[in-house]
Short mmCIF file of C-alpha atoms in Angstrom, two decimals:
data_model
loop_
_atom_site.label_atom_id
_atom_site.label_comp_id
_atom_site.label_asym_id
_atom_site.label_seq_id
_atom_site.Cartn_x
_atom_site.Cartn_y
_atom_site.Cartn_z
CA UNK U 1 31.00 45.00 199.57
CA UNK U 2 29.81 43.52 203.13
CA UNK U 3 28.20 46.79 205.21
CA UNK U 4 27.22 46.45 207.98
CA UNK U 5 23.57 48.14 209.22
CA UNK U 6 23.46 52.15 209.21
CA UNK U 7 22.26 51.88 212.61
CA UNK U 8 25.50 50.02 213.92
CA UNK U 9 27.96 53.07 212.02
CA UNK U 10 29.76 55.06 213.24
CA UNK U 11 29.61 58.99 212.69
CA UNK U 12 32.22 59.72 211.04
CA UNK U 13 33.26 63.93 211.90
CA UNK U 14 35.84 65.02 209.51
CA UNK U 15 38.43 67.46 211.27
CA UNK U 16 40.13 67.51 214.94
CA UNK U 17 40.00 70.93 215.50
CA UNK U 18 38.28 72.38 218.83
CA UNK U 19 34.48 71.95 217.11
CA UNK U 20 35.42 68.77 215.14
CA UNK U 21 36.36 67.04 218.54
CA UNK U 22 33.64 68.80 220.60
CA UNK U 23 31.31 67.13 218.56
CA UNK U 24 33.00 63.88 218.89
CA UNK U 25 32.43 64.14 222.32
CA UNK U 26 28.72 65.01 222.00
CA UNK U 27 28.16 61.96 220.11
CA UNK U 28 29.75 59.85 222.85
CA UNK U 29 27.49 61.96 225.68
CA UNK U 30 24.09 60.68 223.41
CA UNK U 31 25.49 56.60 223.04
CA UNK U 32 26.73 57.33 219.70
CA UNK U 33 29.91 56.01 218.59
CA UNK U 34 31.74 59.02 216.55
CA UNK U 35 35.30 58.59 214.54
CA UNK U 36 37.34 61.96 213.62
CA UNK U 37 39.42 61.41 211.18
CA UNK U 38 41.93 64.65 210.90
CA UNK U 39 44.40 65.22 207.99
CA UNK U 40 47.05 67.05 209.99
CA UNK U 41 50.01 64.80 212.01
CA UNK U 42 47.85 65.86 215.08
CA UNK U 43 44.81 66.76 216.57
CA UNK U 44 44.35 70.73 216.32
CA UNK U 45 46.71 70.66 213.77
CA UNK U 46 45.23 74.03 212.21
CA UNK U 47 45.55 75.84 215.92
CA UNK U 48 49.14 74.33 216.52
CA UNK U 49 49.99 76.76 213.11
CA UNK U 50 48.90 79.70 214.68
CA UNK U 51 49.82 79.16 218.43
CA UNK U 52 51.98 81.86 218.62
CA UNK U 53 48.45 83.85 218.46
CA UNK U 54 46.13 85.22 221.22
CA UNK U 55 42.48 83.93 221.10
CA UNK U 56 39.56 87.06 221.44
CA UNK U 57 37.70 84.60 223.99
CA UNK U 58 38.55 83.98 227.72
CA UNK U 59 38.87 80.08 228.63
CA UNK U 60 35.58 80.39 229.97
CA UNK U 61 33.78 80.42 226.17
CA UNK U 62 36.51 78.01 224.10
CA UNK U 63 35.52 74.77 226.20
CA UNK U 64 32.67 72.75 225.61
CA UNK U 65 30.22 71.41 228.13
CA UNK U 66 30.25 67.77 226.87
CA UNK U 67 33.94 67.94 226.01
CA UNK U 68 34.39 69.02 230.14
CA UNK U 69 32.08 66.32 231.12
CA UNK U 70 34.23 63.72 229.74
CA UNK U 71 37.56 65.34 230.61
CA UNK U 72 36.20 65.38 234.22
CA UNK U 73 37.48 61.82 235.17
CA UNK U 74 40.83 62.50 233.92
CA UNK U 75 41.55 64.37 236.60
CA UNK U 76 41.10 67.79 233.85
CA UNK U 77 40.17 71.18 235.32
CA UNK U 78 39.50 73.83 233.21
CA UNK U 79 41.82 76.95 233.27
CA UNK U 80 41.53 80.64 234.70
CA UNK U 81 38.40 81.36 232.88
CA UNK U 82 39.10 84.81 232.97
CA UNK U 83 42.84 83.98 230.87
CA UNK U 84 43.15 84.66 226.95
CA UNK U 85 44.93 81.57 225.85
CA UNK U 86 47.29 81.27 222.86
CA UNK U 87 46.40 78.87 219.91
CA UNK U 88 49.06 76.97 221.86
CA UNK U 89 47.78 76.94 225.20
CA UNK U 90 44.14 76.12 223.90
CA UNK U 91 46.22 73.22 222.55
CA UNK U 92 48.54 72.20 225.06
CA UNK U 93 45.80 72.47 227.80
CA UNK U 94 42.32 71.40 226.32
CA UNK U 95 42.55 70.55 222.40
CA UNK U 96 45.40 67.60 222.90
CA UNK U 97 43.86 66.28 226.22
CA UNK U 98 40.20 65.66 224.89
CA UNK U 99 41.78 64.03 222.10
CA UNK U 100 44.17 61.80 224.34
CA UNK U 101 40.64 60.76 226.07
CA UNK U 102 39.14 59.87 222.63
CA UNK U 103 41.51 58.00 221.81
CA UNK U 104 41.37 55.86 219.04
CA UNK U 105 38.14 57.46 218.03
CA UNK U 106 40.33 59.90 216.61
CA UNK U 107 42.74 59.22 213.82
CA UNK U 108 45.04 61.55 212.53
CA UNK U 109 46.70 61.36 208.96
CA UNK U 110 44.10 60.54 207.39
CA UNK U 111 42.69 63.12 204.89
CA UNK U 112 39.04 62.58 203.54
CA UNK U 113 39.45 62.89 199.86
CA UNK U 114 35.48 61.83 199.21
CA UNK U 115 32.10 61.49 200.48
CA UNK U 116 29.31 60.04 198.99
CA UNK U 117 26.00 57.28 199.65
CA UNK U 118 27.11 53.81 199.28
CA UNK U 119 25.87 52.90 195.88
CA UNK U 120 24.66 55.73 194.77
CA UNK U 121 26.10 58.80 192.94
CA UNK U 122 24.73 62.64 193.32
CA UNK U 123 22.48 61.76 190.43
CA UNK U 124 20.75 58.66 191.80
CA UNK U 125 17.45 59.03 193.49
CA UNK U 126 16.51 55.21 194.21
CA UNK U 127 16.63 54.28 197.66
CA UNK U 128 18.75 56.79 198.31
CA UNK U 129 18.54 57.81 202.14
CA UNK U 130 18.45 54.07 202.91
CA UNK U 131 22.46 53.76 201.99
CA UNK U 132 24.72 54.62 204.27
CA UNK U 133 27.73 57.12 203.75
CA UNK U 134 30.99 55.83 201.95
CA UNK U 135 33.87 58.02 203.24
CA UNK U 136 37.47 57.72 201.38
CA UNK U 137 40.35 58.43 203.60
CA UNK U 138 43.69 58.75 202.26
CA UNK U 139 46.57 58.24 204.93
CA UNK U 140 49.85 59.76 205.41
CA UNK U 141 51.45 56.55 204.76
CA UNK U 142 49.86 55.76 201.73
CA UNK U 143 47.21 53.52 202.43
CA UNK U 144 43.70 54.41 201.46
CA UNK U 145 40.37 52.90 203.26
CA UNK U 146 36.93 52.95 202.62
CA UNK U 147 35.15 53.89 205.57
CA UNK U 148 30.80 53.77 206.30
CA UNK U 149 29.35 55.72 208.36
CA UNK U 150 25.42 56.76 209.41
CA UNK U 151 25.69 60.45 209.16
CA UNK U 152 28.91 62.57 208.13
CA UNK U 153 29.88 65.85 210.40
CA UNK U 154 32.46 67.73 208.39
CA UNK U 155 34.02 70.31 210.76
CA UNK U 156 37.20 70.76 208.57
CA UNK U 157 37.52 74.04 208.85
CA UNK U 158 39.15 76.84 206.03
CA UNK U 159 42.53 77.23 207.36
CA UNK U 160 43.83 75.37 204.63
CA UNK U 161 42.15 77.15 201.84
CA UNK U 162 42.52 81.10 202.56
CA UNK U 163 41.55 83.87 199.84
CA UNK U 164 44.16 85.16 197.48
CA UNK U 165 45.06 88.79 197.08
CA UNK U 166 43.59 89.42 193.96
CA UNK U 167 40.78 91.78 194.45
CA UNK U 168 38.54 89.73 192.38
CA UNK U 169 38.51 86.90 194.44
CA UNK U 170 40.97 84.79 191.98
CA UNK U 171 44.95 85.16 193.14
CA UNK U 172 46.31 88.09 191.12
CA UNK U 173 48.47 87.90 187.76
CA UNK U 174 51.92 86.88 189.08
CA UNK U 175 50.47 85.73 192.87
CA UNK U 176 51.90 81.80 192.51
CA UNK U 177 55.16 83.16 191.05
CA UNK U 178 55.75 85.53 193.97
CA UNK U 179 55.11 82.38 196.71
CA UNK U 180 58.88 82.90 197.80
CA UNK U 181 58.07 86.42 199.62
CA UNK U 182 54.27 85.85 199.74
CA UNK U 183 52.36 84.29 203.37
CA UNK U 184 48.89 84.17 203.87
CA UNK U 185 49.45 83.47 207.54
CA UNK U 186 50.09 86.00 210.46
CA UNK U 187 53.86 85.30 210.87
CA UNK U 188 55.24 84.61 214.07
CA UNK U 189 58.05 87.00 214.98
CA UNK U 190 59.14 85.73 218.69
CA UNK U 191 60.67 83.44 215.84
CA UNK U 192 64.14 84.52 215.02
CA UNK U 193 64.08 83.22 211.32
CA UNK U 194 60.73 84.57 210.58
CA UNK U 195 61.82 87.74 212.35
CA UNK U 196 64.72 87.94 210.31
CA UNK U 197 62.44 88.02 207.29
CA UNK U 198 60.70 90.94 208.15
CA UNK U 199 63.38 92.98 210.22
CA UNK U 200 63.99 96.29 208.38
CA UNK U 201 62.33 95.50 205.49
CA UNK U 202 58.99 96.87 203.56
CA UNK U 203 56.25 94.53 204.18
CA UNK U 204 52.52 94.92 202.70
CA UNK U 205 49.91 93.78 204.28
CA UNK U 206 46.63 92.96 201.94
CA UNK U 207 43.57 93.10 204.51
CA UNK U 208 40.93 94.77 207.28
CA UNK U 209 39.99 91.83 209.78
CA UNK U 210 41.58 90.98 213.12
CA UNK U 211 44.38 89.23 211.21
CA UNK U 212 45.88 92.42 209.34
CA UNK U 213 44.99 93.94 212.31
CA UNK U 214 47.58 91.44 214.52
CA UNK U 215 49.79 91.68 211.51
CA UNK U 216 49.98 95.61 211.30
CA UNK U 217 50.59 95.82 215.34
CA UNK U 218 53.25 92.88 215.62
CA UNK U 219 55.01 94.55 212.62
CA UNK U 220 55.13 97.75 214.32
CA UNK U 221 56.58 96.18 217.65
CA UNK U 222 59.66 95.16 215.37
CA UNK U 223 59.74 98.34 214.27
CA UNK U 224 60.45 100.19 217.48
CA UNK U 225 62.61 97.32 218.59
CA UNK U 226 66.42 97.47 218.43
CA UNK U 227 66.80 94.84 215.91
CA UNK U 228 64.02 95.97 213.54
CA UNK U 229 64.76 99.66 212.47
CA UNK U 230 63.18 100.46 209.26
CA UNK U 231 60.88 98.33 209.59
CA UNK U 232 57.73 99.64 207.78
CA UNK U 233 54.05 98.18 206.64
CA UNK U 234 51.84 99.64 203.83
CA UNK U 235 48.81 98.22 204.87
CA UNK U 236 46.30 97.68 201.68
CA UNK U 237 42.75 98.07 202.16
CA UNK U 238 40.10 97.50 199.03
CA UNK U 239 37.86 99.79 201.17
CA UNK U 240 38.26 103.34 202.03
CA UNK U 241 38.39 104.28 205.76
CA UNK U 242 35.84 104.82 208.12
CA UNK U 243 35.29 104.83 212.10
CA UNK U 244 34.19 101.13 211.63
CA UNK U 245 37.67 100.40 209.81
CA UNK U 246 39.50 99.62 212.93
CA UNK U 247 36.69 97.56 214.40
CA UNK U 248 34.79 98.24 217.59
CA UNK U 249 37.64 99.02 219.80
CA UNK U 250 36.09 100.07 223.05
CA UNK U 251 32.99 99.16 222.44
CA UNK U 252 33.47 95.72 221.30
CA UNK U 253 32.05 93.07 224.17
CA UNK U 254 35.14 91.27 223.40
CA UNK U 255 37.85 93.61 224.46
CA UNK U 256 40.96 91.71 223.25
CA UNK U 257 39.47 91.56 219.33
CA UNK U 258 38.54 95.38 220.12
CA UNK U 259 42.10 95.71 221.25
CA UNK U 260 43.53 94.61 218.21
CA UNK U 261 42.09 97.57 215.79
CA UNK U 262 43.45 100.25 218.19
CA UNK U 263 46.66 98.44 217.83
CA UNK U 264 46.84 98.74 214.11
CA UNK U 265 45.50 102.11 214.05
CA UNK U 266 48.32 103.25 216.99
CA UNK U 267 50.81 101.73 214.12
CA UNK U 268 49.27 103.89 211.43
CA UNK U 269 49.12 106.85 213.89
CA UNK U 270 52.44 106.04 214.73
CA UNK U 271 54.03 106.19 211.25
CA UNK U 272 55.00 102.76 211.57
CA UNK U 273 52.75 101.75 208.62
CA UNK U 274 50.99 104.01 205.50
CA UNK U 275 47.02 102.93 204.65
CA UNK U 276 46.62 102.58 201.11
CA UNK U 277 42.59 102.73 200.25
CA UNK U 278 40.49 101.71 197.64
CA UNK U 279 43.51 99.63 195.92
CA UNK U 280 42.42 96.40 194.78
CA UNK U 281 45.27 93.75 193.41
CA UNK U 282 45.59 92.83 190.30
CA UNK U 283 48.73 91.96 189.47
CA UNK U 284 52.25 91.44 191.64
CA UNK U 285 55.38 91.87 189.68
CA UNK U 286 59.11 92.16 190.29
CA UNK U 287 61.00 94.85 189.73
CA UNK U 288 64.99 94.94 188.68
CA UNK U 289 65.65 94.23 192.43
CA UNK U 290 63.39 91.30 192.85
CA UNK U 291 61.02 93.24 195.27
CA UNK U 292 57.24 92.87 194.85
CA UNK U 293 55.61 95.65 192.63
CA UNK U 294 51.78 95.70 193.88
CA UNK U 295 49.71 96.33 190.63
CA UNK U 296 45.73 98.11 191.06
CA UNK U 297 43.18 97.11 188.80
CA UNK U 298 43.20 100.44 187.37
CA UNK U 299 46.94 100.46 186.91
CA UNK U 300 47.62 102.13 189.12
CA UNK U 301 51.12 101.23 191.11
CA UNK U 302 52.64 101.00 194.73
CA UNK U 303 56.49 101.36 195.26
CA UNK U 304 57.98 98.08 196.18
CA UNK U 305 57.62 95.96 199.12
CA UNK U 306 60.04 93.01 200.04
CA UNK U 307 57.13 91.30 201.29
CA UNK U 308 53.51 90.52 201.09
CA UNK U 309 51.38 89.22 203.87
CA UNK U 310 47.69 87.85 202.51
CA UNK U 311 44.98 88.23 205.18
CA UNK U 312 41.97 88.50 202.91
CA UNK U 313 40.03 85.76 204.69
CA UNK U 314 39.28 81.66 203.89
CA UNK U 315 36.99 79.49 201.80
CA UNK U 316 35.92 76.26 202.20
CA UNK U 317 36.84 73.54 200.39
CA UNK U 318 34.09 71.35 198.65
CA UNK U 319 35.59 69.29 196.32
CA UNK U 320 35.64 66.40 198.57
CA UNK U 321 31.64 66.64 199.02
CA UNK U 322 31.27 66.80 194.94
CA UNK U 323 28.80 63.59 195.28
CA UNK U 324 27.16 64.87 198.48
CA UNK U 325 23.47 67.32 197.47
CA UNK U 326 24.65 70.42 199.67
CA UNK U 327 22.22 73.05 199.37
CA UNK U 328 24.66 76.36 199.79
CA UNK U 329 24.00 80.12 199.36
CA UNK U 330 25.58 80.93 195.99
CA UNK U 331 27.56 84.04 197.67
CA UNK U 332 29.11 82.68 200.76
CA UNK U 333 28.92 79.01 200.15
CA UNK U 334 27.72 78.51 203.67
CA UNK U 335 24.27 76.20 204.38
CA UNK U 336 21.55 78.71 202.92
CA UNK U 337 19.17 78.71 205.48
CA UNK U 338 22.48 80.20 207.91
CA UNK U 339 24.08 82.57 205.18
CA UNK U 340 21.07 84.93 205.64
CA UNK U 341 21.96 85.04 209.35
CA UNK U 342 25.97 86.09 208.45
CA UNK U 343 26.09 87.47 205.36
CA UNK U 344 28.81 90.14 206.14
CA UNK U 345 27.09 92.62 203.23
CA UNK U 346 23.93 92.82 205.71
CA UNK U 347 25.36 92.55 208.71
CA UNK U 348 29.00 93.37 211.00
CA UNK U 349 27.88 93.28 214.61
CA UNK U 350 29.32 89.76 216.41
CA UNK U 351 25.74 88.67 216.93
CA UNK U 352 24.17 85.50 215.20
CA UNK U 353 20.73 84.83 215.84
CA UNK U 354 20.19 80.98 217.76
CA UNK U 355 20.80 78.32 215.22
CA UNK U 356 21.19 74.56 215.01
CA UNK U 357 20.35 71.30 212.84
CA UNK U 358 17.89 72.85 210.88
CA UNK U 359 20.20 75.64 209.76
CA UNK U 360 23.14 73.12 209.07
CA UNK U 361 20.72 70.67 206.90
CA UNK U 362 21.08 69.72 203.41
CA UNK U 363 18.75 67.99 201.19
CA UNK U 364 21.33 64.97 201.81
CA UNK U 365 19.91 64.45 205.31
CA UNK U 366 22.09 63.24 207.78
CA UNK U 367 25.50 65.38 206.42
CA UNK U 368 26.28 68.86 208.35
CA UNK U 369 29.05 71.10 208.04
CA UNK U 370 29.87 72.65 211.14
CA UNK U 371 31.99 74.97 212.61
CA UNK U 372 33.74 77.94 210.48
CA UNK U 373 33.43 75.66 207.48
CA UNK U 374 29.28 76.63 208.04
CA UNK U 375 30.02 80.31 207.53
CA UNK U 376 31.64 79.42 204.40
CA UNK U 377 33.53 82.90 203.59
CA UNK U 378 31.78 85.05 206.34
CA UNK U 379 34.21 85.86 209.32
CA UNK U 380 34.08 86.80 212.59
CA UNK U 381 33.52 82.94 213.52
CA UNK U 382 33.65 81.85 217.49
CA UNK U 383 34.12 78.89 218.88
CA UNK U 384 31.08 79.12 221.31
CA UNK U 385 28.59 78.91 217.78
CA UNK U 386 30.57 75.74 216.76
CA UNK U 387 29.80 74.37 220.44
CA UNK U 388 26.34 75.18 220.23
CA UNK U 389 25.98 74.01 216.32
CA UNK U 390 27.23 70.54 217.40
CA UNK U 391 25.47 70.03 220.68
CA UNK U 392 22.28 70.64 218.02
CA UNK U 393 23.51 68.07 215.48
CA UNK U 394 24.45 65.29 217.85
CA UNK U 395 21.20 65.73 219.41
CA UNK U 396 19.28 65.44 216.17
CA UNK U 397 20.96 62.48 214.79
CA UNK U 398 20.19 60.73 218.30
CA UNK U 399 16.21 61.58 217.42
CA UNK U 400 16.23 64.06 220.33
CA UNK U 401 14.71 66.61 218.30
CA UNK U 402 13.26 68.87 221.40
CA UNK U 403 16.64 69.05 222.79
CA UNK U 404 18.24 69.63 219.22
CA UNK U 405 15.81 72.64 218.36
CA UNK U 406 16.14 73.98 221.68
CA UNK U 407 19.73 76.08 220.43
CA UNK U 408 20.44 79.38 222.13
CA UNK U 409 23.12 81.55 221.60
CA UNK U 410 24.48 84.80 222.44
CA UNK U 411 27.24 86.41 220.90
CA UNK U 412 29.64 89.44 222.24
CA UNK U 413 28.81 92.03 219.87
CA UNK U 414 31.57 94.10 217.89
CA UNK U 415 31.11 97.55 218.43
CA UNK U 416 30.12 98.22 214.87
CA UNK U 417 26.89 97.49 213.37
CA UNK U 418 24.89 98.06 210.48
CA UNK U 419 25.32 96.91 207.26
CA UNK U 420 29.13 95.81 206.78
CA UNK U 421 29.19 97.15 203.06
CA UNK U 422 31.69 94.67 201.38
CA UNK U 423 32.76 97.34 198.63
CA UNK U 424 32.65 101.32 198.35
CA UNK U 425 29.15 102.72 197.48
CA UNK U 426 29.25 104.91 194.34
CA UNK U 427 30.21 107.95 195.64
CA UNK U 428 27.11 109.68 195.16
CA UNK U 429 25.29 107.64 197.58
CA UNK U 430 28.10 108.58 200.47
CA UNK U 431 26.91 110.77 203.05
CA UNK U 432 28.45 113.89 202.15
CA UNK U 433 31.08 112.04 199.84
CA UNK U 434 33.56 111.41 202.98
CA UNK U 435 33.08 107.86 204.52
CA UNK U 436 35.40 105.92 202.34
CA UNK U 437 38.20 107.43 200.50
CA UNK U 438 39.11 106.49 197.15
CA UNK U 439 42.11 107.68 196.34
CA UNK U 440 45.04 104.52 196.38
CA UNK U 441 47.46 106.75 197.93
CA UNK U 442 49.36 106.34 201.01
CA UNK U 443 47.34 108.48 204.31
CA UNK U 444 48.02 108.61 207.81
CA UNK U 445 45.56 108.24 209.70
CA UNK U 446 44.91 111.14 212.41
CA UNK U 447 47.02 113.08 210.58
CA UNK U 448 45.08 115.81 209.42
CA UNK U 449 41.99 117.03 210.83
CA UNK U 450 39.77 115.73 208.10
CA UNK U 451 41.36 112.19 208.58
CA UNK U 452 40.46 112.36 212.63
CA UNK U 453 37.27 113.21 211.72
CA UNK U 454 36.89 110.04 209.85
CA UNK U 455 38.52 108.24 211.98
CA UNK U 456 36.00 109.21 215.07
CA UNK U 457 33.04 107.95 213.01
CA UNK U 458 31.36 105.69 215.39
CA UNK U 459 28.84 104.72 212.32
CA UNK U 460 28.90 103.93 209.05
CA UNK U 461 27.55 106.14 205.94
CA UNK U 462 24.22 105.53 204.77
CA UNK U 463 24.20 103.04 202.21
CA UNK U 464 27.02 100.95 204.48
CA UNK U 465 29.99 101.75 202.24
CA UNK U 466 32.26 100.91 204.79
CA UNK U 467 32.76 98.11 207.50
#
């Protein structure tokens, strides 16, 4: 096996998405030579599935410095930066461009099925920081290669990998059987044979971030339009409900992603969907009919639903970096040193303190993961933290450590803060025993004058129960 000298490698950045390709062209801005090798057909192949989707962020915080600077011969000007793009405008008009100026840097196809140090297993200590990486690509054709490279940047993302709805964290007892009426994507209904899927029928939708959010308000515009009468959602929560349920709404620095929780709670308000709290999955079955029978871990049992939409969050996949020494928190599976920084049970509000190579380090020096592969399974991810996270990496594995330490960051902040409170506190420890409910029945909300109470919290109970 003739390699040639670490120094004359490539980096090799695993993913084309918009932080996988920003720090491609952060590499190229320090003299260093990068190659992003993306699984999907294209580059942004995760955003191209959900372009049908609004971003939070204006133009003017989803483009990176570096990746403008090398756009800027091209002819490229960056868009209103006051305009919320779709996934397919962020696409069209910066994602597909950068990678068109990359080039052949970037390869698409070609899915990473293994990391590790040439010669040397996870086990072996001799010499090992000497080797250079061995990456093993497997391409859509067929072909495999064995690629080297002097450091590894693995901004793959979680899109392919998203949480189940079993409310343990494992898919519940029938889950993979039910795949015919089960998505864990927010479908798109401007399309007429997903629409058709979900026009008039019973749809539940497992969830409490931005995505059930975008799920529970597009589901309600069906409802009120002439082709989708009787349209309804029963939107699950495992949580009860609580001011901070809808997220910040007004008060959230980003008002489109604050926008999005009045929406769902105008569809609740509206009668267009029922909240069903404290229900955690255990089991989906079919009834007589063939509809979807939602089972609670306490047996308890929701009339049937024709559909299920899954928005319980993503995971990152690892088994690819089995021979790589990652040191990861053993809750979110995010670099330990940042999980202490997003670890949604501390902490809701949008705001990440500054961080950069030394947050994304591993005892295998010279591998990062980046991007919202680094938060492992905490949300609220932006693309302005990836931007920052790689500008820090490149400049460390140039040697510019005084640039690479120098990270700052500020983050819009949601609107609700405290601790986020990932499951109900025992009921004694509620303030007053009303911030979550914990009955599994179906409530609407701002219905009753104990409900708009709850719903006007502006903070959680102490103790964080709810988030």
């Amino acid at each position: 096996m003739n390699v040639p000298p670490t120094a004359e490698l490539p980096v090799v950045v695993i993913g084309a998405g918009p932080v996988g390709l920003a720090a491609a062209a952060n590499l190229l801005d320090r003299g260093i030579e990068p190659l992003v090798l993306e699984a999907g057909p294209a580059a942004g192949a995760a955003v191209r599935e959900w372009s049908h989707l609004l971003l939070f962020s204006t133009w003017s915080e989803v483009t990176d410095p570096a990746a403008e600077k090398l756009l800027a011969p091209t002819g490229w000007t960056r868009p209103d930066p006051a305009i919320y793009p779709s996934g397919g405008d962020w696409v069209e008009q910066y994602l597909q461009p950068l990678a068109d100026v990359l080039d052949d840097r970037v390869r698409t196809g070609a899915r990473v099925t293994g990391v590790s140090r040439v010669g040397r297993d996870r086990i072996v200590d001799a010499d090992r920081e000497a080797q250079p990486f061995v990456v093993h690509v497997a391409y859509a054709d067929g072909r495999e290669e064995r690629l080297f490279a002097r450091a590894v940047i693995d901004a793959s993302g979680t899109w392919t990998t998203p949480s189940p709805a079993g409310g343990s964290g494992l898919p519940a007892l029938g889950e993979r059987a039910a795949a015919d009426r089960v998505t864990y994507r927010v479908p798109d209904l401007k399309d007429q044979s997903v629409r058709a899927r979900y026009a008039g029928k019973r749809t539940a939708v497992i969830g409490s971030g931005a995505s059930a959010f975008t799920a529970l308000a597009y589901l309600a515009d069906l409802a009120k339009a002439d082709d989708g009468a009787g349209t309804k959602a029963v939107w699950i929560l495992r949580r009860g409900i609580s001011g901070s349920t809808f997220g910040g709404g007004t008060a959230d620095q980003l008002p489109a992603r604050g926008a999005l929780g009045l929406a769902a709670k105008a569809a609740v308000d509206d009668g267009h969907a029922d909240a069903v709290t404290g229900f955690r999955a255990d089991a989906i079955e079919r009834d007589g009919d063939g509809r979807l029978v939602l089972v609670a871990e306490d047996g308890r049992r929701l009339e049937p639903v024709d559909e299920v939409i899954v928005l319980t969050g993503f995971r990152p996949d690892l088994s690819f970096l089995s021979e790589i020494r990652l040191h990861l928190d053993e809750r979110l599976q995010a670099p330990a040193a940042l999980a202490s920084l997003i670890d949604p049970n501390q902490h809701s509000c949008g705001t990440v303190y500054p961080h950069g190579h030394r947050e994304l380090a591993h005892p295998e020096q010279g591998v990062y993961l980046v991007g919202m592969k680094s938060y492992g399974r905490a949300p609220t991810f932006l693309a302005m933290t990836g931007y920052e996270q790689v500008r820090s990496v490149a400049a460390a594995i140039a040697g510019d450590l005084e640039a690479a330490d120098k990270v700052e960051l500020t983050l819009p902040e949601t609107g609700v803060c405290g601790g986020a409170g990932l499951f109900d506190a025992p009921e004694a420890d509620q303030n007053g025993g009303g911030c979550c409910a914990t009955t599994p029945a179906p409530v609407q909300i701002g219905s009753t004058p104990a409900a708009e109470q709850a719903a006007d919290t502006t903070q959680p109970a102490s103790g964080g129960c709810c988030g």
